[in-house]
Coordinates of C-alpha atoms in Angstrom, one line a residue:
Chain G
X206 CA 80.9 85.0 87.1
X207 CA 83.8 84.8 84.9
X208 CA 86.7 86.9 85.9
X209 CA 87.0 89.3 83.2
X210 CA 83.1 90.4 83.9
X211 CA 83.5 91.1 87.7
X212 CA 83.4 94.9 88.9
X213 CA 85.0 96.4 91.7
X214 CA 84.3 94.8 95.3
X215 CA 85.9 94.7 98.6
X216 CA 88.1 92.0 99.8
X217 CA 86.8 89.9 103.0
X218 CA 88.5 86.7 102.6
X219 CA 91.3 85.2 104.8
X220 CA 94.6 86.9 104.9
X221 CA 98.3 85.4 105.2
X222 CA 100.1 85.3 108.6
X223 CA 102.2 88.6 108.6
X224 CA 105.5 87.0 110.1
X225 CA 106.5 85.5 106.8
X226 CA 105.3 88.2 104.3
X227 CA 109.0 89.2 103.7
X228 CA 109.4 85.8 101.8
X229 CA 106.9 87.3 99.0
X230 CA 109.8 89.4 97.7
X231 CA 112.4 86.8 98.1
X232 CA 109.8 84.3 96.0
X233 CA 109.5 86.8 93.3
X234 CA 113.0 87.7 93.1
X235 CA 114.3 84.2 92.6
X236 CA 112.0 83.9 89.5
X237 CA 113.3 87.2 88.2
X238 CA 117.2 86.2 89.0
X239 CA 117.1 83.0 87.2
X240 CA 115.4 84.5 84.1
X241 CA 118.8 85.7 83.5
X242 CA 120.5 83.1 81.6
X243 CA 124.0 84.3 82.5
X244 CA 123.1 83.9 86.0
X245 CA 121.4 80.6 86.0
X246 CA 124.6 79.0 83.9
X247 CA 127.2 80.7 86.4
X248 CA 125.0 79.3 89.5
X249 CA 125.2 75.6 88.0
X250 CA 129.0 76.3 87.7
X251 CA 129.4 77.3 91.4
X252 CA 128.6 74.0 92.4
X253 CA 130.8 72.1 90.3
X254 CA 134.2 72.4 92.7
X255 CA 131.8 70.9 95.6
X256 CA 130.7 68.5 93.0
X257 CA 134.3 67.5 92.4
X258 CA 135.3 67.6 96.0
X259 CA 132.2 65.2 97.3
X260 CA 133.4 62.9 94.6
X261 CA 136.8 62.9 95.6
X262 CA 135.6 62.1 99.5
X263 CA 133.7 59.4 98.1
X264 CA 136.3 58.0 95.8
X265 CA 138.6 57.9 98.7
X266 CA 136.5 55.7 100.9
X267 CA 135.8 53.2 97.9
X268 CA 139.3 52.5 96.7
X269 CA 137.6 49.5 94.8
X270 CA 135.6 51.8 92.5
X271 CA 139.2 54.1 92.0
X272 CA 140.8 50.6 91.2
X273 CA 138.1 50.0 88.7
X274 CA 138.3 53.5 87.0
X275 CA 142.3 53.5 86.6
X276 CA 143.4 49.9 86.0
X277 CA 146.9 48.7 86.9
X278 CA 147.1 51.7 89.5
X279 CA 147.5 50.3 93.2
X280 CA 146.0 52.6 95.9
X281 CA 147.2 52.5 99.5
X282 CA 144.9 52.2 102.2
X283 CA 145.9 55.8 103.6
X284 CA 143.3 58.4 103.3
X285 CA 143.5 59.8 99.7
X286 CA 141.6 63.0 100.4
X287 CA 142.2 63.8 104.1
X288 CA 139.1 65.9 105.1
X289 CA 140.2 68.0 107.9
X290 CA 139.9 71.9 108.7
X291 CA 142.4 72.6 105.7
X292 CA 140.0 70.7 103.2
X293 CA 136.9 72.9 104.1
X294 CA 139.2 76.0 104.7
X295 CA 140.6 75.7 101.0
X296 CA 137.0 74.9 99.5
X297 CA 135.4 77.6 101.7
X298 CA 137.8 80.3 100.2
X299 CA 137.1 78.8 96.8
X300 CA 133.4 78.9 97.2
X301 CA 133.6 82.2 98.9
X302 CA 135.3 83.9 95.5
X303 CA 132.8 82.3 93.5
X304 CA 130.0 84.0 95.7
X305 CA 131.6 87.6 95.1
X306 CA 130.8 87.3 91.4
X307 CA 127.5 85.7 92.0
X308 CA 126.7 88.7 94.2
X309 CA 128.1 90.9 91.4
X310 CA 125.4 89.5 89.1
X311 CA 122.5 89.5 91.5
X312 CA 122.8 91.7 94.3
X313 CA 122.8 95.2 92.1
X314 CA 119.3 94.3 90.5
X315 CA 117.8 94.0 94.1
X316 CA 117.2 97.5 95.4
X317 CA 118.6 99.9 92.7
X318 CA 115.7 99.3 90.1
X319 CA 113.0 99.8 93.1
X320 CA 114.7 103.5 93.8
X321 CA 114.9 104.2 90.0
X322 CA 111.2 103.5 89.4
X323 CA 110.1 105.0 92.6
X324 CA 108.6 101.5 93.5
X325 CA 108.9 101.8 97.2
X326 CA 105.8 103.7 98.2
X327 CA 104.2 101.0 96.7
X328 CA 105.6 98.5 99.3
X329 CA 105.6 100.7 102.1
X330 CA 101.9 101.9 101.8
X331 CA 100.9 98.5 102.3
X332 CA 101.2 96.2 105.7
X333 CA 104.8 95.7 104.9
X334 CA 107.7 97.7 106.8
X335 CA 111.2 98.7 105.7
X336 CA 112.7 96.0 107.9
X337 CA 110.7 93.4 106.2
X338 CA 111.8 95.0 102.4
X339 CA 115.2 94.9 104.0
X340 CA 114.7 91.0 105.2
X341 CA 113.1 90.0 101.8
X342 CA 116.0 91.5 99.4
X343 CA 118.6 90.3 102.3
X344 CA 117.1 86.7 102.2
X345 CA 117.4 86.9 98.4
X346 CA 121.2 87.2 98.5
X347 CA 121.4 85.1 101.7
X348 CA 119.9 82.0 100.3
X349 CA 121.5 82.0 97.0
X350 CA 125.0 82.6 98.4
X351 CA 124.6 80.2 101.2
X352 CA 123.7 77.4 98.8
X353 CA 127.0 77.5 96.9
X354 CA 129.0 78.0 100.2
X355 CA 127.9 76.7 103.3
X356 CA 125.5 74.1 102.0
X357 CA 127.9 72.2 99.6
X358 CA 130.4 72.0 102.7
X359 CA 127.8 70.9 105.0
X360 CA 126.8 68.1 102.6
X361 CA 130.6 66.7 102.2
X362 CA 130.8 66.6 105.9
X363 CA 127.6 64.8 106.1
X364 CA 129.1 62.8 103.3
X365 CA 132.1 62.1 104.8
X366 CA 130.4 61.2 108.3
X367 CA 128.2 58.6 106.3
X368 CA 131.2 56.9 104.9
X369 CA 133.8 57.5 108.0
X370 CA 131.0 56.5 110.5
X371 CA 129.6 57.9 113.8
X372 CA 132.7 58.7 115.7
X373 CA 134.1 60.7 112.9
X374 CA 130.6 62.9 113.2
X375 CA 131.1 63.6 116.6
X376 CA 135.0 64.1 116.8
X377 CA 134.7 66.9 114.0
X378 CA 131.2 68.6 115.3
X379 CA 133.5 71.8 115.4
X380 CA 133.8 71.8 111.5
X381 CA 130.1 71.5 111.0
X382 CA 129.9 74.3 113.6
X383 CA 132.5 76.5 111.8
X384 CA 131.3 75.6 108.2
X385 CA 127.4 76.9 109.3
X386 CA 128.6 79.8 111.3
X387 CA 131.6 80.9 108.7
X388 CA 129.4 80.8 105.7
X389 CA 126.9 82.6 107.4
X390 CA 129.2 85.4 108.4
X391 CA 130.6 85.8 105.1
X392 CA 127.3 85.5 103.3
X393 CA 125.8 88.1 105.5
X394 CA 128.3 90.3 105.0
X395 CA 128.5 90.1 101.3
X396 CA 124.7 90.4 101.0
X397 CA 124.6 93.4 103.3
X398 CA 127.6 95.3 101.2
X399 CA 125.9 94.4 98.2
X400 CA 122.4 95.6 99.3
X401 CA 124.2 99.1 100.5
X402 CA 125.8 99.6 97.6
X403 CA 122.8 98.9 95.1
X404 CA 120.8 101.2 97.5
X405 CA 123.3 103.9 97.1
X406 CA 124.1 103.5 93.4
X407 CA 121.3 103.3 91.1
X408 CA 123.0 102.4 87.7
X409 CA 123.6 98.8 88.3
X410 CA 127.0 98.5 86.5
X411 CA 128.0 101.2 89.0
X412 CA 126.9 99.2 92.1
X413 CA 128.4 95.9 91.0
X414 CA 132.0 98.0 90.3
X415 CA 131.3 99.4 93.9
X416 CA 131.0 95.9 95.6
X417 CA 134.4 95.0 93.8
X418 CA 135.9 98.2 94.9
X419 CA 134.8 97.8 98.5
X420 CA 136.1 94.5 98.5
X421 CA 139.6 95.3 96.8
X422 CA 140.4 98.9 97.0
X423 CA 141.0 98.8 100.9
X424 CA 143.1 96.1 100.6
X425 CA 145.8 97.6 98.5
X426 CA 145.7 100.5 100.9
X427 CA 146.3 98.2 103.9
X428 CA 148.7 96.5 102.3
X429 CA 150.7 99.9 101.6
X430 CA 150.2 100.7 105.0
X431 CA 151.9 97.5 106.3
X432 CA 154.5 97.9 103.8
X433 CA 155.4 101.7 104.8
X434 CA 154.6 101.6 108.5
X435 CA 155.8 98.0 109.0
X436 CA 152.9 96.7 110.8
X437 CA 150.1 94.1 110.3
X438 CA 147.2 96.5 111.3
X439 CA 146.8 97.6 107.7
X440 CA 145.7 93.9 107.1
X441 CA 142.6 94.9 109.0
X442 CA 141.3 96.6 105.5
X443 CA 142.2 93.4 103.7
X444 CA 138.9 91.5 103.1
X445 CA 140.7 88.2 102.4
X446 CA 142.7 88.4 105.6
X447 CA 139.8 89.4 107.6
X448 CA 137.3 87.1 106.9
X449 CA 140.3 84.3 106.7
X450 CA 141.2 85.0 110.1
X451 CA 137.4 85.0 111.2
X452 CA 137.3 81.3 109.5
X453 CA 140.5 80.4 111.1
X454 CA 139.3 81.3 114.5
X455 CA 136.3 79.1 113.8
X456 CA 137.8 76.2 112.2
X457 CA 140.7 75.8 114.8
X458 CA 138.7 76.9 117.6
X459 CA 140.2 74.0 120.0
X460 CA 143.7 74.0 117.8
X461 CA 145.9 76.8 118.6
X462 CA 149.2 75.3 116.5
X463 CA 146.6 75.1 113.7
X464 CA 145.3 78.5 114.1
X465 CA 148.8 79.8 114.1
X466 CA 149.5 78.0 111.0
X467 CA 146.6 79.2 109.3
X468 CA 147.4 82.8 110.3
X469 CA 150.9 82.8 109.0
X470 CA 149.5 81.5 105.9
X471 CA 147.2 84.1 105.5
X472 CA 150.2 86.8 105.8
X473 CA 150.1 88.5 102.4
X474 CA 153.4 88.2 100.6
X475 CA 155.1 86.4 103.7
X476 CA 156.4 89.8 105.1
X477 CA 154.4 91.1 107.6
X478 CA 155.4 90.4 110.9
X479 CA 152.3 90.1 112.7
X480 CA 148.8 88.3 112.1
X481 CA 146.1 90.3 113.2
X482 CA 144.2 89.1 116.5
X483 CA 140.9 87.2 115.7
X484 CA 138.7 89.8 117.8
X485 CA 139.8 92.6 115.5
X486 CA 138.8 90.6 112.4
X487 CA 135.4 90.0 114.4
X488 CA 135.1 93.5 115.1
X489 CA 135.8 94.6 111.5
X490 CA 133.3 92.3 110.1
X491 CA 130.5 93.4 112.9
X492 CA 131.7 97.2 112.0
X493 CA 131.2 96.6 107.9
X494 CA 127.6 95.0 108.5
X495 CA 126.5 97.8 110.8
X496 CA 127.6 100.4 108.4
X497 CA 126.1 98.7 105.7
X498 CA 122.8 98.7 107.6
X499 CA 123.0 102.3 108.3
X500 CA 123.4 102.9 104.7
X501 CA 120.3 101.1 103.8
X502 CA 118.2 102.4 106.4
X503 CA 119.3 106.1 105.1
X504 CA 118.1 105.2 101.3
X505 CA 115.2 102.7 101.9
X506 CA 112.4 105.4 102.9
X507 CA 109.1 105.8 101.2
X508 CA 109.7 109.4 100.3
X509 CA 113.0 111.0 100.4
X510 CA 112.7 114.5 102.3
X511 CA 114.6 117.0 100.6
X512 CA 116.3 119.2 103.5
Chain K
X253 CA 79.6 107.4 112.4
X254 CA 83.5 107.4 112.3
X255 CA 85.2 110.0 110.0
X256 CA 87.0 108.8 107.1
X257 CA 89.6 111.2 108.4
X258 CA 90.0 113.2 111.6
X259 CA 92.8 115.5 112.3
X260 CA 93.5 117.2 115.5
X261 CA 96.1 120.1 115.6
X262 CA 98.3 117.9 113.3
X263 CA 101.5 119.5 112.6
X264 CA 104.6 118.2 110.4
X265 CA 108.1 119.5 110.5
X266 CA 110.7 118.8 108.1
X267 CA 114.1 119.8 109.9
X268 CA 112.3 122.6 111.9
X269 CA 110.4 123.7 108.7
X270 CA 106.7 123.8 109.1
X271 CA 104.9 122.0 106.5
X272 CA 101.5 121.1 108.2
X273 CA 100.5 124.0 110.7
X274 CA 97.7 122.4 113.3
X275 CA 95.3 121.1 110.9
X276 CA 92.0 120.0 112.5
X277 CA 88.8 118.8 111.3
X278 CA 86.7 115.8 110.7
X279 CA 85.7 115.0 107.2
X280 CA 83.0 112.1 106.5
X281 CA 82.5 112.2 103.0
X282 CA 82.5 109.4 100.7
X283 CA 84.7 111.0 98.4
X284 CA 87.0 113.9 99.7
X285 CA 88.5 115.8 97.4
X286 CA 92.2 117.4 98.7
X287 CA 92.8 120.6 97.0
X288 CA 95.8 123.6 97.0
X289 CA 98.3 124.9 95.0
X290 CA 102.0 123.6 94.9
X291 CA 103.6 123.6 98.5
X292 CA 100.2 123.5 100.0
X293 CA 101.0 120.3 101.9
X294 CA 98.8 118.2 100.2
X295 CA 101.4 115.4 99.3
X296 CA 102.6 115.6 103.0
X297 CA 99.0 115.2 104.3
X298 CA 98.6 112.0 102.4
X299 CA 102.0 110.8 103.3
X300 CA 101.3 111.5 106.9
X301 CA 98.1 109.4 106.7
X302 CA 100.0 106.5 105.3
X303 CA 102.5 106.8 107.9
X304 CA 105.6 107.6 105.6
X305 CA 106.0 110.8 107.8
X306 CA 105.4 111.0 111.8
X307 CA 103.4 113.6 113.1
X308 CA 105.2 116.2 115.1
X309 CA 102.4 117.4 116.8
X310 CA 99.0 116.3 117.1
X311 CA 97.1 113.3 115.9
X312 CA 95.6 112.0 112.7
X313 CA 93.2 109.2 112.6
X314 CA 92.3 107.5 109.6
X315 CA 88.9 105.5 109.5
X316 CA 89.2 105.6 113.4
X317 CA 92.7 104.4 113.6
X318 CA 95.7 106.5 114.8
X319 CA 98.4 107.0 112.5
X320 CA 100.9 106.7 115.4
X321 CA 99.9 103.4 116.8
X322 CA 97.5 101.6 114.3
X323 CA 99.6 102.1 111.0
X324 CA 99.7 98.4 110.2
X325 CA 96.3 98.1 110.3
X326 CA 95.4 101.5 108.2
X327 CA 97.7 100.2 105.6
X328 CA 95.5 96.9 105.6
X329 CA 92.5 99.1 105.2
X330 CA 93.9 101.8 102.4
X331 CA 94.8 101.7 98.9
X332 CA 97.5 104.2 97.5
X333 CA 98.0 105.4 94.3
X334 CA 101.0 107.5 93.8
X335 CA 101.3 110.5 91.7
X336 CA 104.6 109.9 90.1
X337 CA 105.2 106.5 88.0
X338 CA 106.0 103.8 90.5
X339 CA 106.7 100.3 89.2
X340 CA 108.8 97.2 89.5
X341 CA 110.9 96.6 86.3
X342 CA 111.3 93.4 84.5
X343 CA 107.9 92.5 85.6
X344 CA 104.4 91.6 83.9
X345 CA 101.3 93.5 84.8
X346 CA 99.4 90.6 86.4
X347 CA 102.9 89.7 88.3
X348 CA 103.2 93.4 89.7
X349 CA 99.3 93.7 90.8
X350 CA 99.5 89.7 92.2
X351 CA 102.7 90.6 94.1
X352 CA 101.1 93.6 95.7
X353 CA 97.8 92.0 96.5
X354 CA 99.9 89.2 98.3
X355 CA 101.7 91.9 100.2
X356 CA 98.4 93.2 101.2
X357 CA 97.7 89.8 103.0
X358 CA 95.7 87.9 100.1
X359 CA 96.9 84.3 100.0
X360 CA 98.6 83.6 96.3
X361 CA 95.6 82.0 94.7
X362 CA 93.0 84.9 95.7
X363 CA 95.5 87.2 94.6
X364 CA 95.9 86.0 91.4
X365 CA 92.4 86.0 90.8
X366 CA 91.7 89.3 91.8
X367 CA 94.8 90.3 90.0
X368 CA 93.3 89.0 86.9
X369 CA 89.6 90.4 87.7
X370 CA 91.0 94.0 88.4
X371 CA 93.0 94.2 85.5
X372 CA 90.2 93.1 83.0
X373 CA 88.0 95.7 84.8
X374 CA 90.3 98.5 84.4
X375 CA 90.8 97.6 80.7
X376 CA 94.3 96.1 80.9
X377 CA 93.1 92.6 80.3
X378 CA 94.8 92.3 77.3
X379 CA 98.2 93.8 78.4
X380 CA 98.2 91.9 81.4
X381 CA 101.2 89.7 80.3
X382 CA 103.1 92.6 79.0
X383 CA 106.2 94.3 80.8
X384 CA 104.5 97.2 83.1
X385 CA 107.7 99.0 81.7
X386 CA 106.3 98.8 78.1
X387 CA 103.1 100.4 79.0
X388 CA 102.0 103.8 77.4
X389 CA 101.4 106.5 80.1
X390 CA 97.7 106.1 80.3
X391 CA 98.0 101.9 80.8
X392 CA 100.6 103.0 83.6
X393 CA 98.0 105.2 85.5
X394 CA 95.6 102.3 84.9
X395 CA 98.2 99.8 86.4
X396 CA 98.8 102.0 89.6
X397 CA 95.2 102.0 89.9
X398 CA 95.1 98.3 89.7
X399 CA 97.8 98.0 92.5
X400 CA 95.8 100.3 94.7
X401 CA 92.8 98.4 94.4
X402 CA 93.5 94.8 94.3
X403 CA 93.3 94.3 97.8
X404 CA 89.5 95.7 98.1
X405 CA 90.5 98.4 100.5
X406 CA 88.0 100.1 102.2
X407 CA 89.7 103.8 101.5
X408 CA 91.3 104.6 98.4
X409 CA 94.0 107.4 98.4
X410 CA 94.5 108.9 94.8
X411 CA 97.3 111.3 94.3
X412 CA 96.6 113.4 90.8
X413 CA 95.2 110.0 89.2
X414 CA 94.4 111.8 85.8
X415 CA 98.1 113.2 85.3
X416 CA 99.1 112.8 81.9
X417 CA 95.9 111.2 80.6
X418 CA 94.2 112.2 77.4
X419 CA 90.6 113.1 76.9
X420 CA 89.3 109.4 77.0
X421 CA 91.7 108.3 79.2
X422 CA 90.6 110.8 82.0
X423 CA 87.0 110.1 81.2
X424 CA 87.5 106.6 81.9
X425 CA 89.6 107.0 84.9
X426 CA 87.0 109.3 86.3
X427 CA 84.1 106.8 85.5
X428 CA 86.0 104.1 87.6
X429 CA 86.5 106.6 90.7
X430 CA 82.8 107.3 90.7
X431 CA 82.1 103.7 90.4
X432 CA 84.2 102.8 93.1
X433 CA 82.8 105.6 95.3
X434 CA 79.0 104.5 94.3
X435 CA 79.7 100.6 95.5
X436 CA 79.6 102.4 99.1
X437 CA 82.3 99.9 100.1
X438 CA 85.2 102.6 99.5
X439 CA 85.9 106.0 100.5
X440 CA 88.2 108.1 98.5
X441 CA 90.6 110.7 99.1
X442 CA 91.2 112.4 95.8
X443 CA 94.3 115.0 95.3
X444 CA 94.2 116.8 92.1
X445 CA 95.1 120.1 90.7
X446 CA 92.4 119.4 88.3
X447 CA 89.1 121.1 90.1
X448 CA 86.9 119.6 87.5
X449 CA 87.7 116.1 88.4
X450 CA 87.4 117.1 92.1
X451 CA 84.1 118.5 91.3
X452 CA 82.9 115.3 89.1
X453 CA 84.1 112.8 91.8
X454 CA 83.8 114.4 95.3
X455 CA 80.9 115.4 97.6
X456 CA 83.5 117.1 100.1
X457 CA 86.1 119.4 99.5
X458 CA 89.1 120.2 101.9
X459 CA 91.4 123.2 100.6
X460 CA 95.0 123.9 101.8
X461 CA 97.1 126.5 101.7
X462 CA 100.8 127.0 102.8
X463 CA 99.9 124.1 105.5
X464 CA 96.9 125.6 106.8
X465 CA 93.3 124.3 106.3
X466 CA 91.6 127.1 104.6
X467 CA 88.2 125.4 103.6
X468 CA 86.2 122.4 104.3
X469 CA 82.9 122.4 102.4
X470 CA 80.3 119.9 101.6
X471 CA 79.9 120.1 98.0
X472 CA 76.4 118.6 98.1
X473 CA 75.2 121.0 100.9
X474 CA 76.7 123.9 98.7
X475 CA 74.9 122.7 95.5
X476 CA 71.7 122.3 97.5
X477 CA 72.3 125.9 98.8
X478 CA 73.0 127.2 95.2
X479 CA 69.4 125.7 93.9
X480 CA 67.9 128.2 95.9
X481 CA 69.5 131.3 94.4
X482 CA 68.1 132.5 91.1
X483 CA 68.6 134.9 88.4
X484 CA 65.3 135.8 86.7
X485 CA 64.8 138.2 83.7
X486 CA 61.3 139.3 83.4
X487 CA 59.1 141.2 80.5
X488 CA 56.0 143.1 81.4
X489 CA 54.9 145.2 84.6
X490 CA 56.8 143.6 87.6
X491 CA 55.0 145.7 90.5
X492 CA 52.6 143.3 91.5
X493 CA 54.8 140.6 90.8
X494 CA 57.6 141.8 93.3
X495 CA 54.9 141.9 95.7
X496 CA 53.5 138.8 95.5
X497 CA 56.9 137.1 95.4
X498 CA 58.0 138.9 98.4
X499 CA 54.9 137.6 100.3
X500 CA 55.9 134.2 99.5
X501 CA 59.0 135.2 101.6
X502 CA 61.9 135.4 98.9
X503 CA 64.7 138.0 99.3
X504 CA 64.9 140.1 96.4
X505 CA 67.3 141.9 94.6
X506 CA 66.5 144.2 91.5
X507 CA 69.0 144.9 88.9
X508 CA 67.9 147.2 86.1
X509 CA 63.9 146.8 85.4
X510 CA 63.8 143.5 84.1
X511 CA 66.6 141.5 86.2
X512 CA 66.0 139.9 89.6
X513 CA 67.9 138.0 91.7
X514 CA 66.2 136.1 94.8
X515 CA 67.0 133.6 97.1
X516 CA 64.0 131.1 97.6
X517 CA 62.9 130.0 101.2
X518 CA 63.1 126.3 101.5
X519 CA 59.5 126.1 100.9
X520 CA 59.0 127.7 97.8
X521 CA 59.5 126.1 94.6
X522 CA 60.7 127.4 91.0
X523 CA 57.2 126.4 89.8
X524 CA 55.6 128.7 92.5
X525 CA 57.1 131.7 90.7
X526 CA 55.7 130.7 87.5
X527 CA 52.2 130.4 89.1
X528 CA 52.8 134.0 90.4
X529 CA 54.2 135.3 87.1
X530 CA 51.0 133.8 85.2
X531 CA 48.5 135.4 87.7
X532 CA 50.2 138.7 87.3
X533 CA 50.7 138.7 83.8
X534 CA 54.7 138.6 84.0
X535 CA 56.6 136.7 81.3
X536 CA 59.6 135.1 82.6
X537 CA 62.1 135.1 79.9
X538 CA 64.8 133.4 81.8
X539 CA 65.6 132.0 85.0
X540 CA 69.3 130.6 86.2
X541 CA 70.4 129.1 89.0
X542 CA 73.5 130.7 90.5
X543 CA 76.3 128.6 89.9
X544 CA 78.9 128.8 92.7
X545 CA 81.4 126.3 91.2
X546 CA 84.0 124.7 92.9
X547 CA 86.5 127.1 91.2
X548 CA 84.4 130.2 93.0
X549 CA 85.2 128.4 96.1
X550 CA 88.7 127.6 95.5
X551 CA 89.7 131.2 94.4
X552 CA 87.9 132.5 97.7
X553 CA 89.7 130.5 99.7
X554 CA 92.9 131.3 97.7
X555 CA 92.0 135.2 98.5
X556 CA 92.0 134.9 102.3
X557 CA 95.7 136.1 102.6
X558 CA 96.0 134.9 106.5
X559 CA 95.1 131.6 105.1
X560 CA 92.8 131.0 107.8
X561 CA 89.2 129.6 107.8

């Protein structure tokens, strides 16, 4: 019978497994996100630095191609683009800053419209829990952000390995580990903060503004504390220093000198005496994630009970 | 037979304030009306059945499943239409309904087919590719109903389904509810302030007041009882008629010289009265069934000051 002629009847067909049901939210959200032209264009732009970097890595191993491009120039046998921890740290920092803007574009539209339009009872009256809802929304941001941070760098790592050989791949395996874990930590942190601000501020521009405020306002406050109290602990409020310290601890996991150099480089304005210890940076990241989760837990409910 | 809802001393407290106070009962109706004034606890009861609020004391079972331990199974079996506007912005009707079907566990292809089917069935076929945010109030109500029934639930919980609808919209909504009820596949819990809606759709009524269950009645049985309570207006000499009617086993109350109220026993039908009247030369000028409407039942329930059954 044609669809438009059928009446009401029960469904007794097969059902999908519950384990991956959170992914339905992400699937629908991706389509909505990329319907916004601004997001689609910016997303493409986010890949350009990584594309340039991977081209440079490729060309540095193909001097003849480079010579044909720049006729008359002579290129030495020395590596033109050294693919080291510094290289990845620089690229990671660049991609991470792009990811902040991407989060500001995508994040506020994930939870706040559901709260404004009272959509949560529709989700939670189904076999779909609050945890699955948060996981579904989180996975939207996580996947989008990881594809512009961790994924391109992992691609460069594999490209370099294919050009430099198996020994380079094995010798620098700690870099692959640092890329995966470092980007995952940053992306998780950013996603949770974005979801929390989207859950608490129902007006989308305010939620986007809150994201920037949470990242940069404490930085200024911490810097002021450092200056006034002649200490380095104010840097614990500085998002760039904190996440930089976390990445340093991963990229220089077996290189104490390199870590010390990178830590000094993170020293804002070059005036603060002591860089913050790595464990405190990890603690700050963990605390911010936990607080964000608590904030999300407070707001993501089918019905708000007025007490 | 498994009751649609079974409550056993169910209590719910918010911040120490009792909202539901020890509700007990088993409700078997195909369509159960949930009535009560504002603040009676209707919405809290519905939300407790949906697992939004945990019971503080006692227990509740929906289709035989416990709300504490089997909430996921319960949510597979029910469809919920909330009272207020509930939708997802920047989404067409078909995508909203399809997504909700998928969240209920339907595979994507089945979900799409049933979403089309449901929207056509509810009269939103032409509007299914429009953004839900652009729908009129009546269309939004139908879209909410579509979301509630797309996965073919065994029980449908409707919270004020005719809210904000015009006369035609209300009529159409009630027709659909009755159609679903008569499909014998789905039991309905209808929460409404409009007694006529409940009267037209439900066969069982539960009335709450101040968190207590004050009345639980079977409207069908009530209607059957009322059919035996009649008022008669006669013309002519009624002495012999009354005697003969009493001999039939009817209980009589004479109001003036011509008006009678009587309760017929199970074995006596109205046509027997006409036979007696013809034999005794009495004209029956008027005969009414007593209509103890839902409004009377509701008002009686509200009169009880202590709020107990």
